Amino acid sequence: MSETVEAIDTESEKAIDETEENAPTGAELLVREGDIAGDYLERLLDLLDYDGDIDLDVEAGRAIVSIDGGDDLEKLVGSRGQVLESLQELTRLAVQQETGTRSRLMLDIAGWRAGRREELRELGKSTAETVVSTGERVRLQPMSPFERKVVHDAVAAVDGVHSESEGEEPKRRVVVIPDSED
């Protein structure tokens, strides 16, 4: 009987080892997320009869999916990127349904997010410089988590100030504070 139990244990260990060996690495999982997202978005573009080229990349530990090229793509961005944010969430859900794990993929359409990132960097830098010169804290307009992260990073690069987020979604905002207030 103990020989049978040992044989079963040995087979179980081999099966676990083989499963671990075949499990995708972090980079492979991100590439797979990008592929799943690309397929999902390709079907969406076909359904809408929109033209667009889908580019997949992995950057800073997350899958990046970009759609460029079509005249109608601006409609998929929407006012202040609201449609883009919704499409990103739907795409993340499609990836999660396929992989069983939560996705952090980033979606950009028609270069909107890249352009917005540059605007936000400039806003963060100029606001930080104003706060340094006036000594007065500044509260910015409510922003999405993506937007706040870009502003926080830009403020962190300026000496003499720091930033915090305050409020509740969807009215959460960045506050730039002089270090002298601490």
Short mmCIF file of C-alpha atoms in Angstrom, two decimals:
data_model
loop_
_atom_site.label_atom_id
_atom_site.label_comp_id
_atom_site.label_asym_id
_atom_site.label_seq_id
_atom_site.Cartn_x
_atom_site.Cartn_y
_atom_site.Cartn_z
CA MET A 1 0.00 0.00 0.00
CA SER A 2 2.78 2.47 0.88
CA GLU A 3 4.43 1.72 -2.49
CA THR A 4 1.19 2.77 -4.19
CA VAL A 5 1.03 6.01 -2.20
CA GLU A 6 4.68 6.75 -3.03
CA ALA A 7 4.02 6.10 -6.73
CA ILE A 8 1.03 8.46 -6.67
CA ASP A 9 3.06 11.14 -4.82
CA THR A 10 5.91 10.83 -7.34
CA GLU A 11 3.50 11.15 -10.28
CA SER A 12 1.85 14.19 -8.65
CA GLU A 13 5.23 15.87 -8.15
CA LYS A 14 6.15 15.23 -11.79
CA ALA A 15 2.84 16.70 -12.96
CA ILE A 16 3.34 19.81 -10.80
CA ASP A 17 6.93 20.24 -12.06
CA GLU A 18 5.79 19.93 -15.69
CA THR A 19 2.97 22.44 -15.13
CA GLU A 20 5.39 24.93 -13.58
CA GLU A 21 7.84 24.44 -16.45
CA ASN A 22 5.11 25.11 -19.02
CA ALA A 23 3.67 28.13 -17.16
CA PRO A 24 4.26 31.35 -19.10
CA THR A 25 6.86 33.76 -17.73
CA GLY A 26 5.90 37.36 -16.93
CA ALA A 27 7.05 38.61 -20.34
CA GLU A 28 5.30 35.76 -22.16
CA LEU A 29 2.08 36.49 -20.26
CA LEU A 30 2.27 40.17 -21.25
CA VAL A 31 2.81 39.24 -24.89
CA ARG A 32 -0.17 36.89 -24.66
CA GLU A 33 -2.27 39.71 -23.11
CA GLY A 34 -1.29 41.95 -26.02
CA ASP A 35 -2.24 39.28 -28.54
CA ILE A 36 -5.62 38.68 -26.90
CA ALA A 37 -6.28 42.43 -26.71
CA GLY A 38 -5.22 42.87 -30.34
CA ASP A 39 -7.62 40.16 -31.49
CA TYR A 40 -10.46 41.66 -29.42
CA LEU A 41 -9.85 45.16 -30.78
CA GLU A 42 -9.46 43.88 -34.35
CA ARG A 43 -12.95 42.32 -34.11
CA LEU A 44 -14.29 45.59 -32.69
CA LEU A 45 -12.80 47.62 -35.55
CA ASP A 46 -14.21 45.16 -38.08
CA LEU A 47 -17.64 45.38 -36.45
CA LEU A 48 -17.55 49.19 -36.59
CA ASP A 49 -16.05 49.13 -40.10
CA TYR A 50 -13.18 51.38 -38.90
CA ASP A 51 -9.67 51.24 -40.32
CA GLY A 52 -6.73 51.09 -37.99
CA ASP A 53 -3.38 49.42 -37.47
CA ILE A 54 -2.89 47.66 -34.15
CA ASP A 55 0.59 47.72 -32.59
CA LEU A 56 1.49 45.54 -29.61
CA ASP A 57 4.35 46.23 -27.23
CA VAL A 58 5.51 45.43 -23.69
CA GLU A 59 6.83 48.32 -21.64
CA ALA A 60 7.47 48.82 -17.92
CA GLY A 61 5.82 45.53 -16.99
CA ARG A 62 2.59 46.02 -18.89
CA ALA A 63 1.18 45.26 -22.30
CA ILE A 64 0.74 48.35 -24.49
CA VAL A 65 -1.75 48.26 -27.36
CA SER A 66 -1.97 51.15 -29.83
CA ILE A 67 -4.41 51.72 -32.66
CA ASP A 68 -3.41 54.24 -35.33
CA GLY A 69 -4.25 55.18 -38.88
CA GLY A 70 -8.01 55.43 -39.39
CA ASP A 71 -10.02 58.63 -39.85
CA ASP A 72 -12.79 57.43 -37.52
CA LEU A 73 -10.52 56.60 -34.60
CA GLU A 74 -11.09 59.96 -32.88
CA LYS A 75 -14.63 58.73 -32.15
CA LEU A 76 -13.09 55.90 -30.13
CA VAL A 77 -11.24 58.44 -27.97
CA GLY A 78 -14.22 60.62 -27.09
CA SER A 79 -14.31 63.77 -25.02
CA ARG A 80 -11.26 63.94 -22.73
CA GLY A 81 -10.54 60.27 -23.48
CA GLN A 82 -13.67 58.94 -21.82
CA VAL A 83 -14.50 56.46 -24.59
CA LEU A 84 -10.85 55.38 -24.68
CA GLU A 85 -10.91 54.69 -20.92
CA SER A 86 -14.06 52.59 -21.33
CA LEU A 87 -12.59 50.64 -24.24
CA GLN A 88 -9.45 50.02 -22.20
CA GLU A 89 -11.54 48.56 -19.38
CA LEU A 90 -13.53 46.37 -21.78
CA THR A 91 -10.30 45.16 -23.37
CA ARG A 92 -8.83 44.39 -19.94
CA LEU A 93 -11.95 42.37 -19.10
CA ALA A 94 -11.66 40.43 -22.37
CA VAL A 95 -8.04 39.61 -21.53
CA GLN A 96 -8.96 38.63 -17.97
CA GLN A 97 -11.71 36.35 -19.22
CA GLU A 98 -9.19 34.59 -21.47
CA THR A 99 -6.23 34.41 -19.05
CA GLY A 100 -7.94 34.24 -15.67
CA THR A 101 -5.73 37.03 -14.32
CA ARG A 102 -6.34 40.77 -14.01
CA SER A 103 -4.71 42.77 -16.79
CA ARG A 104 -3.03 46.17 -16.47
CA LEU A 105 -2.72 46.70 -20.21
CA MET A 106 -2.66 50.25 -21.54
CA LEU A 107 -4.60 51.21 -24.65
CA ASP A 108 -3.84 54.23 -26.83
CA ILE A 109 -5.90 55.27 -29.83
CA ALA A 110 -4.76 57.74 -32.52
CA GLY A 111 -1.86 58.81 -30.28
CA TRP A 112 -4.27 60.54 -27.88
CA ARG A 113 -2.80 59.10 -24.69
CA ALA A 114 0.79 59.86 -25.79
CA GLY A 115 -0.17 63.47 -26.56
CA ARG A 116 -2.10 63.81 -23.31
CA ARG A 117 0.88 62.43 -21.38
CA GLU A 118 3.06 65.23 -22.76
CA GLU A 119 0.44 67.90 -21.89
CA LEU A 120 0.20 66.52 -18.35
CA ARG A 121 3.98 66.46 -17.89
CA GLU A 122 4.09 70.12 -18.84
CA LEU A 123 1.14 70.91 -16.54
CA GLY A 124 2.82 69.13 -13.61
CA LYS A 125 6.16 70.84 -14.20
CA SER A 126 4.72 74.34 -14.65
CA THR A 127 2.38 73.97 -11.66
CA ALA A 128 5.27 72.76 -9.49
CA GLU A 129 7.39 75.73 -10.57
CA THR A 130 4.51 78.11 -9.74
CA VAL A 131 4.11 76.54 -6.30
CA VAL A 132 7.86 76.88 -5.65
CA SER A 133 7.80 80.57 -6.59
CA THR A 134 4.56 81.51 -4.76
CA GLY A 135 4.74 79.14 -1.79
CA GLU A 136 1.00 78.49 -2.25
CA ARG A 137 -0.49 75.03 -2.79
CA VAL A 138 -2.41 74.44 -6.04
CA ARG A 139 -5.33 72.06 -6.59
CA LEU A 140 -5.69 70.82 -10.14
CA GLN A 141 -8.86 69.75 -11.92
CA PRO A 142 -10.13 66.18 -11.32
CA MET A 143 -8.25 63.60 -13.37
CA SER A 144 -8.23 59.91 -14.17
CA PRO A 145 -5.70 57.66 -12.40
CA PHE A 146 -3.51 57.65 -15.55
CA GLU A 147 -3.51 61.45 -15.66
CA ARG A 148 -2.76 61.82 -11.94
CA LYS A 149 0.18 59.41 -12.18
CA VAL A 150 1.77 61.43 -14.99
CA VAL A 151 1.34 64.69 -13.03
CA HIS A 152 2.72 63.16 -9.81
CA ASP A 153 5.80 61.95 -11.72
CA ALA A 154 6.35 65.42 -13.26
CA VAL A 155 5.98 67.16 -9.89
CA ALA A 156 8.43 64.72 -8.26
CA ALA A 157 11.12 65.92 -10.67
CA VAL A 158 10.93 69.49 -9.27
CA ASP A 159 12.75 70.31 -6.01
CA GLY A 160 10.87 72.09 -3.24
CA VAL A 161 7.41 70.61 -3.86
CA HIS A 162 5.51 67.36 -3.58
CA SER A 163 2.07 66.22 -4.65
CA GLU A 164 -0.80 64.27 -3.17
CA SER A 165 -4.15 63.08 -4.45
CA GLU A 166 -7.32 64.10 -2.66
CA GLY A 167 -11.02 63.44 -3.07
CA GLU A 168 -13.01 60.48 -4.29
CA GLU A 169 -13.44 59.16 -7.83
CA PRO A 170 -14.46 60.60 -10.24
CA LYS A 171 -13.49 63.93 -8.66
CA ARG A 172 -10.08 62.84 -7.39
CA ARG A 173 -7.43 65.48 -8.07
CA VAL A 174 -3.75 66.27 -7.63
CA VAL A 175 -2.70 68.89 -5.09
CA VAL A 176 0.79 70.36 -5.47
CA ILE A 177 2.20 71.44 -2.09
CA PRO A 178 5.33 73.43 -1.21
CA ASP A 179 7.75 71.42 0.95
CA SER A 180 7.82 74.38 3.36
CA GLU A 181 4.25 73.44 4.49
CA ASP A 182 5.50 70.23 6.10
#
